[in-house]
């Protein structure tokens, strides 16, 4: 009796998130305010022109890495392109998923507080943020290696990491355990 190979079914692509159009509108508006062409912003952010066009038109779901690359070149915090608090999405990258919990405004800075999970396995490379941005991570479970590409730091549960993230930086779970942490980003006002 011949063996029949297993049938593999994949779920249909759900398409862009409902908030993708709002994110795209905000990116387009910020780009316009700065007098940047689509090509110029794509080049500065290191993303494909087709990718940026898809984001602005709401037909593509951005990754965390892409959003950070774009917002760094626009000189704004990530939340400047995300929808309001009721719609703040989970943003995902190669290893990190983060849920925005709160945005704090101060006279000299904007702060974004995230609940962050780092999956074991892949390392995530994050592009440089604008000048002076700092990241503060408190690890609740697992062991995290994160920080500047050329000098990452390591912290286990109960530990804290801090670095100036205006350089490319990485996030990786050390070992087989998922990392649970909080991430606070501080964006200085110019």
Backbone as JSON Lines, residues from 0, in Angstrom:
{"i":0,"aa":"X","n":[0.85,-1.16,0.0],"ca":[0.0,0.0,0.0],"c":[0.9,1.24,0.0]}
{"i":1,"aa":"X","n":[0.75,2.15,-0.97],"ca":[1.61,3.33,-1.02],"c":[1.29,4.28,0.12]}
{"i":2,"aa":"X","n":[2.34,4.93,0.61],"ca":[2.16,5.92,1.66],"c":[1.82,7.26,1.02]}
{"i":3,"aa":"X","n":[0.86,7.93,1.59],"ca":[0.48,9.25,1.11],"c":[1.23,10.29,1.93]}
{"i":4,"aa":"X","n":[1.9,11.22,1.27],"ca":[2.61,12.25,2.04],"c":[1.62,13.1,2.83]}
{"i":5,"aa":"X","n":[2.03,13.58,3.98],"ca":[1.12,14.41,4.78],"c":[0.79,15.71,4.04]}
{"i":6,"aa":"X","n":[-0.4,16.18,4.27],"ca":[-0.83,17.44,3.67],"c":[-0.55,18.54,4.69]}
{"i":7,"aa":"X","n":[0.18,19.54,4.25],"ca":[0.49,20.67,5.12],"c":[-0.37,21.84,4.69]}
{"i":8,"aa":"X","n":[-1.14,22.33,5.6],"ca":[-1.98,23.49,5.3],"c":[-1.44,24.68,6.08]}
{"i":9,"aa":"X","n":[-1.41,25.79,5.42],"ca":[-1.0,27.0,6.11],"c":[-2.21,27.92,6.2]}
{"i":10,"aa":"X","n":[-2.26,28.67,7.25],"ca":[-3.35,29.62,7.43],"c":[-3.22,30.71,6.38]}
{"i":11,"aa":"X","n":[-4.32,31.21,5.88],"ca":[-4.24,32.29,4.91],"c":[-3.64,33.53,5.56]}
{"i":12,"aa":"X","n":[-2.95,34.3,4.75],"ca":[-2.36,35.54,5.24],"c":[-3.48,36.46,5.68]}
{"i":13,"aa":"X","n":[-3.49,36.89,6.96],"ca":[-4.58,37.72,7.44],"c":[-4.54,39.14,6.88]}
{"i":14,"aa":"X","n":[-3.45,39.5,6.2],"ca":[-3.33,40.86,5.68],"c":[-2.86,41.81,6.75]}
{"i":15,"aa":"X","n":[-2.88,43.09,6.44],"ca":[-2.38,44.07,7.4],"c":[-3.29,44.2,8.62]}
{"i":16,"aa":"X","n":[-2.69,44.57,9.76],"ca":[-3.46,44.83,10.97],"c":[-4.41,46.0,10.72]}
{"i":17,"aa":"X","n":[-5.54,46.03,11.43],"ca":[-6.49,47.12,11.24],"c":[-5.88,48.51,11.47]}
{"i":18,"aa":"X","n":[-4.9,48.62,12.35],"ca":[-4.28,49.91,12.63],"c":[-3.18,50.29,11.65]}
{"i":19,"aa":"X","n":[-2.89,49.43,10.67],"ca":[-1.78,49.69,9.74],"c":[-2.0,50.97,8.93]}
{"i":20,"aa":"X","n":[-3.25,51.26,8.56],"ca":[-3.52,52.48,7.8],"c":[-3.21,53.72,8.62]}
{"i":21,"aa":"X","n":[-3.56,53.7,9.92],"ca":[-3.27,54.84,10.78],"c":[-1.76,55.04,10.93]}
{"i":22,"aa":"X","n":[-1.03,53.95,11.12],"ca":[0.43,54.02,11.22],"c":[0.98,54.62,9.93]}
{"i":23,"aa":"X","n":[0.5,54.15,8.8],"ca":[0.96,54.65,7.51],"c":[0.69,56.14,7.33]}
{"i":24,"aa":"X","n":[-0.51,56.57,7.71],"ca":[-0.85,58.0,7.61],"c":[0.09,58.85,8.46]}
{"i":25,"aa":"X","n":[0.38,58.37,9.66],"ca":[1.25,59.13,10.55],"c":[2.67,59.21,9.98]}
{"i":26,"aa":"X","n":[3.18,58.1,9.46],"ca":[4.52,58.11,8.86],"c":[4.55,59.09,7.69]}
{"i":27,"aa":"X","n":[3.56,59.02,6.82],"ca":[3.51,59.91,5.65],"c":[3.46,61.37,6.09]}
{"i":28,"aa":"X","n":[2.64,61.68,7.09],"ca":[2.53,63.07,7.56],"c":[3.85,63.56,8.15]}
{"i":29,"aa":"X","n":[4.5,62.74,8.97],"ca":[5.78,63.14,9.56],"c":[6.85,63.32,8.49]}
{"i":30,"aa":"X","n":[6.85,62.44,7.51],"ca":[7.81,62.55,6.4],"c":[7.58,63.85,5.65]}
{"i":31,"aa":"X","n":[6.3,64.16,5.4],"ca":[5.96,65.4,4.7],"c":[6.36,66.64,5.48]}
{"i":32,"aa":"X","n":[6.12,66.63,6.81],"ca":[6.49,67.77,7.65],"c":[7.99,68.04,7.6]}
{"i":33,"aa":"X","n":[8.77,67.0,7.37],"ca":[10.23,67.15,7.34],"c":[10.76,67.37,5.92]}
{"i":34,"aa":"X","n":[9.86,67.41,4.95],"ca":[10.25,67.66,3.57],"c":[11.06,66.52,2.95]}
{"i":35,"aa":"X","n":[10.82,65.3,3.42],"ca":[11.55,64.14,2.9],"c":[10.72,63.42,1.85]}
{"i":36,"aa":"X","n":[11.35,63.02,0.76],"ca":[10.66,62.18,-0.22],"c":[10.6,60.75,0.31]}
{"i":37,"aa":"X","n":[9.76,59.95,-0.28],"ca":[9.67,58.54,0.08],"c":[11.04,57.87,-0.1]}
{"i":38,"aa":"X","n":[11.68,58.15,-1.22],"ca":[13.0,57.57,-1.51],"c":[14.04,57.98,-0.48]}
{"i":39,"aa":"X","n":[14.02,59.27,-0.1],"ca":[15.01,59.76,0.87],"c":[14.84,59.1,2.22]}
{"i":40,"aa":"X","n":[13.59,59.01,2.72],"ca":[13.37,58.38,4.02],"c":[13.73,56.9,3.97]}
{"i":41,"aa":"X","n":[13.36,56.22,2.89],"ca":[13.7,54.8,2.76],"c":[15.21,54.61,2.82]}
{"i":42,"aa":"X","n":[15.94,55.45,2.1],"ca":[17.41,55.35,2.09],"c":[17.99,55.62,3.47]}
{"i":43,"aa":"X","n":[17.54,56.69,4.12],"ca":[18.06,57.05,5.45],"c":[17.77,55.95,6.48]}
{"i":44,"aa":"X","n":[16.57,55.36,6.4],"ca":[16.16,54.34,7.37],"c":[16.7,52.96,7.02]}
{"i":45,"aa":"X","n":[17.23,52.8,5.81],"ca":[17.76,51.5,5.42],"c":[16.67,50.47,5.14]}
{"i":46,"aa":"X","n":[15.51,50.95,4.67],"ca":[14.42,50.04,4.32],"c":[14.12,50.21,2.83]}
{"i":47,"aa":"X","n":[13.53,49.21,2.23],"ca":[13.19,49.28,0.82],"c":[12.12,50.32,0.56]}
{"i":48,"aa":"X","n":[12.22,50.96,-0.6],"ca":[11.22,51.96,-0.98],"c":[9.83,51.32,-1.08]}
{"i":49,"aa":"X","n":[9.77,50.09,-1.62],"ca":[8.48,49.39,-1.72],"c":[7.92,49.08,-0.33]}
{"i":50,"aa":"X","n":[8.81,48.73,0.62],"ca":[8.37,48.47,2.0],"c":[7.78,49.72,2.61]}
{"i":51,"aa":"X","n":[8.49,50.85,2.48],"ca":[8.0,52.11,3.05],"c":[6.69,52.52,2.38]}
{"i":52,"aa":"X","n":[6.59,52.38,1.08],"ca":[5.36,52.71,0.38],"c":[4.2,51.84,0.88]}
{"i":53,"aa":"X","n":[4.45,50.54,1.06],"ca":[3.42,49.64,1.59],"c":[2.98,50.03,2.99]}
{"i":54,"aa":"X","n":[3.95,50.45,3.82],"ca":[3.61,50.9,5.18],"c":[2.74,52.14,5.13]}
{"i":55,"aa":"X","n":[3.17,53.12,4.32],"ca":[2.41,54.38,4.24],"c":[1.01,54.17,3.69]}
{"i":56,"aa":"X","n":[0.84,53.18,2.83],"ca":[-0.47,52.9,2.25],"c":[-1.31,51.94,3.08]}
{"i":57,"aa":"X","n":[-0.73,51.44,4.2],"ca":[-1.47,50.56,5.09],"c":[-1.64,49.15,4.57]}
{"i":58,"aa":"X","n":[-0.82,48.75,3.61],"ca":[-0.93,47.41,3.04],"c":[0.11,46.44,3.57]}
{"i":59,"aa":"X","n":[1.02,46.92,4.42],"ca":[2.04,46.06,5.01],"c":[2.06,46.24,6.52]}
{"i":60,"aa":"X","n":[2.34,45.16,7.23],"ca":[2.52,45.2,8.67],"c":[4.0,45.45,8.95]}
{"i":61,"aa":"X","n":[4.33,46.52,9.65],"ca":[5.73,46.8,9.92],"c":[6.28,45.92,11.04]}
{"i":62,"aa":"X","n":[7.56,45.6,10.96],"ca":[8.22,44.93,12.07],"c":[8.72,45.99,13.03]}
{"i":63,"aa":"X","n":[9.05,45.56,14.23],"ca":[9.59,46.46,15.23],"c":[10.87,47.12,14.72]}
{"i":64,"aa":"X","n":[11.74,46.33,14.08],"ca":[13.0,46.86,13.56],"c":[12.74,47.97,12.53]}
{"i":65,"aa":"X","n":[11.77,47.74,11.64],"ca":[11.47,48.72,10.6],"c":[10.9,49.99,11.19]}
{"i":66,"aa":"X","n":[9.97,49.86,12.14],"ca":[9.39,51.06,12.76],"c":[10.45,51.88,13.49]}
{"i":67,"aa":"X","n":[11.35,51.2,14.2],"ca":[12.4,51.94,14.9],"c":[13.34,52.63,13.92]}
{"i":68,"aa":"X","n":[13.66,51.98,12.81],"ca":[14.53,52.59,11.8],"c":[13.9,53.85,11.23]}
{"i":69,"aa":"X","n":[12.6,53.78,10.96],"ca":[11.9,54.93,10.37],"c":[11.74,56.06,11.38]}
{"i":70,"aa":"X","n":[11.28,55.73,12.6],"ca":[11.06,56.79,13.59],"c":[12.37,57.44,14.02]}
{"i":71,"aa":"X","n":[13.47,56.69,14.01],"ca":[14.77,57.29,14.34],"c":[15.13,58.35,13.32]}
{"i":72,"aa":"X","n":[14.89,58.08,12.04],"ca":[15.2,59.05,11.0],"c":[14.25,60.24,10.99]}
{"i":73,"aa":"X","n":[13.03,60.02,11.5],"ca":[12.07,61.12,11.61],"c":[12.28,61.91,12.9]}
{"i":74,"aa":"X","n":[13.1,61.36,13.83],"ca":[13.4,62.06,15.08],"c":[12.25,62.06,16.06]}
{"i":75,"aa":"X","n":[11.45,60.97,16.07],"ca":[10.3,60.89,16.96],"c":[10.3,59.55,17.7]}
{"i":76,"aa":"X","n":[9.62,59.49,18.86],"ca":[9.45,58.21,19.54],"c":[8.56,57.29,18.72]}
{"i":77,"aa":"X","n":[8.64,56.01,18.97],"ca":[7.82,55.02,18.27],"c":[6.34,55.36,18.38]}
{"i":78,"aa":"X","n":[5.91,55.83,19.54],"ca":[4.49,56.1,19.75],"c":[3.95,57.22,18.86]}
{"i":79,"aa":"X","n":[4.83,58.01,18.26],"ca":[4.37,59.07,17.36],"c":[3.7,58.5,16.12]}
{"i":80,"aa":"X","n":[3.98,57.23,15.77],"ca":[3.36,56.63,14.58],"c":[2.31,55.59,14.94]}
{"i":81,"aa":"X","n":[2.21,55.22,16.21],"ca":[1.22,54.24,16.62],"c":[-0.09,54.94,16.93]}
{"i":82,"aa":"X","n":[-1.19,54.2,16.87],"ca":[-2.5,54.74,17.19],"c":[-2.58,55.07,18.67]}
{"i":83,"aa":"X","n":[-3.68,55.65,19.1],"ca":[-3.86,56.04,20.49],"c":[-3.87,54.85,21.44]}
{"i":84,"aa":"X","n":[-3.87,55.11,22.76],"ca":[-3.75,54.08,23.77],"c":[-4.72,52.91,23.62]}
{"i":85,"aa":"X","n":[-5.93,53.15,23.18],"ca":[-6.89,52.04,23.05],"c":[-6.49,51.06,21.96]}
{"i":86,"aa":"X","n":[-5.63,51.5,21.04],"ca":[-5.27,50.67,19.89],"c":[-3.8,50.28,19.87]}
{"i":87,"aa":"X","n":[-3.04,50.58,20.92],"ca":[-1.63,50.27,20.89],"c":[-1.43,48.78,20.66]}
{"i":88,"aa":"X","n":[-0.75,48.45,19.59],"ca":[-0.6,47.05,19.23],"c":[0.6,46.4,19.92]}
{"i":89,"aa":"X","n":[0.65,45.09,19.78],"ca":[1.87,44.37,20.11],"c":[2.75,44.52,18.88]}
{"i":90,"aa":"X","n":[3.97,45.0,19.07],"ca":[4.91,45.1,17.96],"c":[5.88,43.95,18.07]}
{"i":91,"aa":"X","n":[6.23,43.37,16.92],"ca":[7.08,42.19,16.91],"c":[8.28,42.4,16.03]}
{"i":92,"aa":"X","n":[9.37,41.76,16.44],"ca":[10.58,41.73,15.64],"c":[11.04,40.3,15.51]}
{"i":93,"aa":"X","n":[12.28,40.09,15.15],"ca":[12.82,38.75,14.95],"c":[12.78,37.92,16.23]}
{"i":94,"aa":"X","n":[13.0,38.54,17.38],"ca":[13.0,37.82,18.65],"c":[12.1,38.46,19.7]}
{"i":95,"aa":"X","n":[11.84,39.74,19.57],"ca":[11.15,40.52,20.6],"c":[9.7,40.76,20.21]}
{"i":96,"aa":"X","n":[8.8,40.59,21.19],"ca":[7.44,41.12,21.05],"c":[7.25,42.04,22.24]}
{"i":97,"aa":"X","n":[6.65,43.2,21.97],"ca":[6.5,44.2,23.02],"c":[5.11,44.82,22.94]}
{"i":98,"aa":"X","n":[4.53,45.03,24.11],"ca":[3.24,45.68,24.22],"c":[3.46,47.01,24.93]}
{"i":99,"aa":"X","n":[3.05,48.08,24.29],"ca":[3.18,49.4,24.89],"c":[2.18,49.51,26.03]}
{"i":100,"aa":"X","n":[2.67,49.86,27.22],"ca":[1.82,49.99,28.4],"c":[1.46,51.43,28.72]}
{"i":101,"aa":"X","n":[2.41,52.33,28.51],"ca":[2.2,53.72,28.93],"c":[3.2,54.62,28.22]}
{"i":102,"aa":"X","n":[2.77,55.86,27.99],"ca":[3.65,56.9,27.48],"c":[3.63,58.02,28.51]}
{"i":103,"aa":"X","n":[4.8,58.46,28.93],"ca":[4.93,59.53,29.91],"c":[5.59,60.73,29.24]}
{"i":104,"aa":"X","n":[5.04,61.9,29.45],"ca":[5.62,63.13,28.92],"c":[6.21,63.91,30.09]}
{"i":105,"aa":"X","n":[7.42,64.4,29.89],"ca":[8.09,65.24,30.88],"c":[8.59,66.47,30.14]}
{"i":106,"aa":"X","n":[9.05,67.46,30.86],"ca":[9.51,68.68,30.2],"c":[10.72,68.45,29.31]}
{"i":107,"aa":"X","n":[11.56,67.47,29.65],"ca":[12.77,67.26,28.86],"c":[12.83,65.93,28.11]}
{"i":108,"aa":"X","n":[11.77,65.09,28.23],"ca":[11.82,63.79,27.56],"c":[10.43,63.17,27.45]}
{"i":109,"aa":"X","n":[10.33,62.21,26.52],"ca":[9.17,61.33,26.4],"c":[9.64,59.94,26.78]}
{"i":110,"aa":"X","n":[8.83,59.24,27.57],"ca":[9.16,57.88,28.0],"c":[8.11,56.92,27.47]}
{"i":111,"aa":"X","n":[8.56,55.76,27.0],"ca":[7.66,54.69,26.58],"c":[7.96,53.46,27.43]}
{"i":112,"aa":"X","n":[6.93,52.9,28.04],"ca":[7.09,51.71,28.88],"c":[6.43,50.53,28.18]}
{"i":113,"aa":"X","n":[7.19,49.45,28.01],"ca":[6.71,48.25,27.32],"c":[6.83,47.02,28.21]}
{"i":114,"aa":"X","n":[5.92,46.07,28.0],"ca":[6.08,44.7,28.5],"c":[6.73,43.97,27.33]}
{"i":115,"aa":"X","n":[7.86,43.32,27.59],"ca":[8.65,42.73,26.52],"c":[8.9,41.25,26.76]}
{"i":116,"aa":"X","n":[8.77,40.46,25.7],"ca":[9.13,39.05,25.72],"c":[10.18,38.83,24.66]}
{"i":117,"aa":"X","n":[11.21,38.05,25.0],"ca":[12.27,37.73,24.04],"c":[12.3,36.22,23.9]}
{"i":118,"aa":"X","n":[12.01,35.75,22.7],"ca":[11.96,34.31,22.45],"c":[13.37,33.73,22.37]}
{"i":119,"aa":"X","n":[13.54,32.51,22.85],"ca":[14.85,31.87,22.72],"c":[15.11,31.56,21.24]}
{"i":120,"aa":"X","n":[16.36,31.56,20.87],"ca":[16.73,31.24,19.5],"c":[17.32,32.42,18.77]}
{"i":121,"aa":"X","n":[16.5,33.15,18.01],"ca":[17.08,34.2,17.17],"c":[17.56,35.4,17.98]}
{"i":122,"aa":"X","n":[18.54,36.09,17.43],"ca":[18.99,37.36,18.0],"c":[18.32,38.45,17.19]}
{"i":123,"aa":"X","n":[17.89,39.5,17.83],"ca":[17.27,40.61,17.13],"c":[18.23,41.78,17.08]}
{"i":124,"aa":"X","n":[18.45,42.3,15.89],"ca":[19.27,43.49,15.7],"c":[18.32,44.67,15.56]}
{"i":125,"aa":"X","n":[18.5,45.67,16.39],"ca":[17.68,46.87,16.34],"c":[18.53,48.01,15.82]}
{"i":126,"aa":"X","n":[17.99,48.82,14.9],"ca":[18.77,49.95,14.39],"c":[18.94,51.02,15.47]}
{"i":127,"aa":"X","n":[19.87,51.91,15.23],"ca":[20.11,53.02,16.16],"c":[18.89,53.91,16.25]}
{"i":128,"aa":"X","n":[18.58,54.36,17.47],"ca":[17.54,55.37,17.67],"c":[18.2,56.73,17.47]}
{"i":129,"aa":"X","n":[17.39,57.79,17.55],"ca":[17.98,59.12,17.42],"c":[18.92,59.4,18.59]}
{"i":130,"aa":"X","n":[19.74,60.42,18.45],"ca":[20.78,60.72,19.42],"c":[20.21,60.94,20.83]}
{"i":131,"aa":"X","n":[20.86,60.31,21.8],"ca":[20.52,60.51,23.21],"c":[19.46,59.58,23.77]}
{"i":132,"aa":"X","n":[18.86,58.72,22.96],"ca":[17.84,57.8,23.47],"c":[18.51,56.75,24.35]}
{"i":133,"aa":"X","n":[17.9,56.47,25.51],"ca":[18.43,55.43,26.39],"c":[17.37,54.36,26.59]}
{"i":134,"aa":"X","n":[17.84,53.13,26.83],"ca":[16.96,52.0,27.12],"c":[17.29,51.47,28.51]}
{"i":135,"aa":"X","n":[16.24,51.11,29.23],"ca":[16.35,50.59,30.59],"c":[15.51,49.32,30.63]}
{"i":136,"aa":"X","n":[16.13,48.19,30.9],"ca":[15.41,46.91,30.91],"c":[15.54,46.27,32.28]}
{"i":137,"aa":"X","n":[14.42,45.84,32.84],"ca":[14.41,45.05,34.05],"c":[13.93,43.65,33.66]}
{"i":138,"aa":"X","n":[14.73,42.65,33.99],"ca":[14.43,41.26,33.63],"c":[13.65,40.6,34.77]}
{"i":139,"aa":"X","n":[12.52,39.96,34.44],"ca":[11.71,39.27,35.43],"c":[11.86,37.76,35.37]}
{"i":140,"aa":"X","n":[12.16,37.23,34.17],"ca":[12.35,35.78,34.0],"c":[13.32,35.56,32.85]}
{"i":141,"aa":"X","n":[14.14,34.53,32.98],"ca":[15.09,34.2,31.93],"c":[16.38,34.99,32.07]}
{"i":142,"aa":"X","n":[17.23,34.85,31.06],"ca":[18.51,35.57,31.01],"c":[18.55,36.31,29.68]}
{"i":143,"aa":"X","n":[18.81,37.6,29.73],"ca":[18.81,38.45,28.55],"c":[20.2,38.98,28.26]}
{"i":144,"aa":"X","n":[20.57,38.93,26.97],"ca":[21.77,39.61,26.48],"c":[21.27,40.71,25.57]}
{"i":145,"aa":"X","n":[21.59,41.97,25.91],"ca":[21.1,43.1,25.13],"c":[22.07,44.26,25.28]}
{"i":146,"aa":"X","n":[22.01,45.17,24.32],"ca":[22.84,46.36,24.37],"c":[23.53,46.59,23.05]}
{"i":147,"aa":"X","n":[24.5,47.51,23.05],"ca":[25.21,47.83,21.81],"c":[25.81,46.57,21.18]}
{"i":148,"aa":"X","n":[25.76,46.5,19.85],"ca":[26.25,45.34,19.13],"c":[27.68,44.98,19.54]}
{"i":149,"aa":"X","n":[28.52,45.99,19.73],"ca":[29.93,45.72,20.05],"c":[30.2,45.5,21.54]}
{"i":150,"aa":"X","n":[29.19,45.67,22.4],"ca":[29.41,45.47,23.84],"c":[28.1,45.14,24.54]}
{"i":151,"aa":"X","n":[27.44,44.03,24.16],"ca":[26.17,43.7,24.82],"c":[26.36,43.36,26.29]}
{"i":152,"aa":"X","n":[25.29,43.56,27.05],"ca":[25.28,43.31,28.49],"c":[24.4,42.09,28.76]}
{"i":153,"aa":"X","n":[24.55,41.49,29.92],"ca":[23.74,40.32,30.28],"c":[23.13,40.52,31.66]}
{"i":154,"aa":"X","n":[21.85,40.13,31.8],"ca":[21.18,40.19,33.1],"c":[20.23,39.01,33.23]}
{"i":155,"aa":"X","n":[20.18,38.45,34.43],"ca":[19.24,37.37,34.76],"c":[18.06,37.99,35.5]}
{"i":156,"aa":"X","n":[17.09,37.16,35.85],"ca":[15.9,37.63,36.57],"c":[16.31,38.47,37.77]}
{"i":157,"aa":"X","n":[15.69,39.63,37.89],"ca":[16.0,40.56,38.96],"c":[17.05,41.58,38.57]}
{"i":158,"aa":"X","n":[17.69,41.4,37.42],"ca":[18.74,42.31,36.97],"c":[18.21,43.44,36.11]}
{"i":159,"aa":"X","n":[19.06,44.42,35.89],"ca":[18.7,45.62,35.14],"c":[19.82,45.96,34.16]}
{"i":160,"aa":"X","n":[19.44,46.37,32.95],"ca":[20.41,46.81,31.94],"c":[20.07,48.23,31.52]}
{"i":161,"aa":"X","n":[21.09,49.01,31.19],"ca":[20.88,50.38,30.7],"c":[21.97,50.68,29.7]}
{"i":162,"aa":"X","n":[21.59,51.32,28.59],"ca":[22.58,51.77,27.61],"c":[21.99,52.89,26.77]}
{"i":163,"aa":"X","n":[22.86,53.65,26.14],"ca":[22.45,54.67,25.19],"c":[22.25,53.95,23.86]}
{"i":164,"aa":"X","n":[21.03,54.02,23.34],"ca":[20.68,53.19,22.18],"c":[20.66,53.96,20.87]}
{"i":165,"aa":"X","n":[21.55,54.96,20.76],"ca":[21.69,55.65,19.49],"c":[22.76,55.0,18.61]}
{"i":166,"aa":"X","n":[22.97,53.71,18.87],"ca":[23.85,52.85,18.08],"c":[23.07,51.55,17.82]}
{"i":167,"aa":"X","n":[23.43,50.79,16.78],"ca":[22.76,49.51,16.59],"c":[22.92,48.65,17.85]}
{"i":168,"aa":"X","n":[21.85,47.93,18.22],"ca":[21.89,47.13,19.44],"c":[21.13,45.82,19.23]}
{"i":169,"aa":"X","n":[21.37,44.87,20.14],"ca":[20.82,43.52,20.0],"c":[20.02,43.13,21.24]}
{"i":170,"aa":"X","n":[19.14,42.13,21.02],"ca":[18.39,41.49,22.1],"c":[18.44,40.0,21.83]}
{"i":171,"aa":"X","n":[18.74,39.2,22.84],"ca":[18.72,37.74,22.68],"c":[18.49,37.08,24.02]}
{"i":172,"aa":"X","n":[17.66,36.04,24.01],"ca":[17.5,35.21,25.2],"c":[18.71,34.29,25.27]}
{"i":173,"aa":"X","n":[19.28,34.17,26.45],"ca":[20.41,33.25,26.66],"c":[19.82,31.94,27.16]}
{"i":174,"aa":"X","n":[20.08,30.86,26.45],"ca":[19.52,29.57,26.83],"c":[18.17,29.32,26.17]}
{"i":175,"aa":"X","n":[17.43,28.38,26.75],"ca":[16.16,27.94,26.14],"c":[14.93,28.57,26.75]}
{"i":176,"aa":"X","n":[15.09,29.45,27.73],"ca":[13.94,30.06,28.41],"c":[13.6,31.42,27.82]}
{"i":177,"aa":"X","n":[12.3,31.65,27.61],"ca":[11.85,32.95,27.14],"c":[12.14,34.0,28.21]}
{"i":178,"aa":"X","n":[12.51,35.18,27.79],"ca":[12.79,36.27,28.72],"c":[11.54,37.14,28.84]}
{"i":179,"aa":"X","n":[11.15,37.44,30.07],"ca":[10.07,38.39,30.35],"c":[10.71,39.6,31.01]}
{"i":180,"aa":"X","n":[10.41,40.79,30.51],"ca":[11.08,41.98,31.01],"c":[10.2,43.21,30.79]}
{"i":181,"aa":"X","n":[10.6,44.31,31.41],"ca":[10.02,45.61,31.08],"c":[11.1,46.41,30.37]}
{"i":182,"aa":"X","n":[10.67,47.22,29.43],"ca":[11.58,48.06,28.66],"c":[11.08,49.49,28.77]}
{"i":183,"aa":"X","n":[11.94,50.38,29.22],"ca":[11.63,51.8,29.28],"c":[12.56,52.51,28.33]}
{"i":184,"aa":"X","n":[12.0,53.21,27.35],"ca":[12.79,54.02,26.44],"c":[12.62,55.48,26.81]}
{"i":185,"aa":"X","n":[13.73,56.2,26.85],"ca":[13.71,57.64,27.14],"c":[14.18,58.39,25.91]}
{"i":186,"aa":"X","n":[13.29,59.21,25.33],"ca":[13.6,60.02,24.16],"c":[13.77,61.47,24.61]}
{"i":187,"aa":"X","n":[15.0,62.01,24.59],"ca":[15.17,63.41,25.0],"c":[14.51,64.35,24.01]}
{"i":188,"aa":"X","n":[13.99,65.45,24.51],"ca":[13.42,66.47,23.62],"c":[14.57,67.29,23.05]}
{"i":189,"aa":"X","n":[14.4,67.71,21.83],"ca":[15.46,68.47,21.16],"c":[15.3,69.93,21.38]}
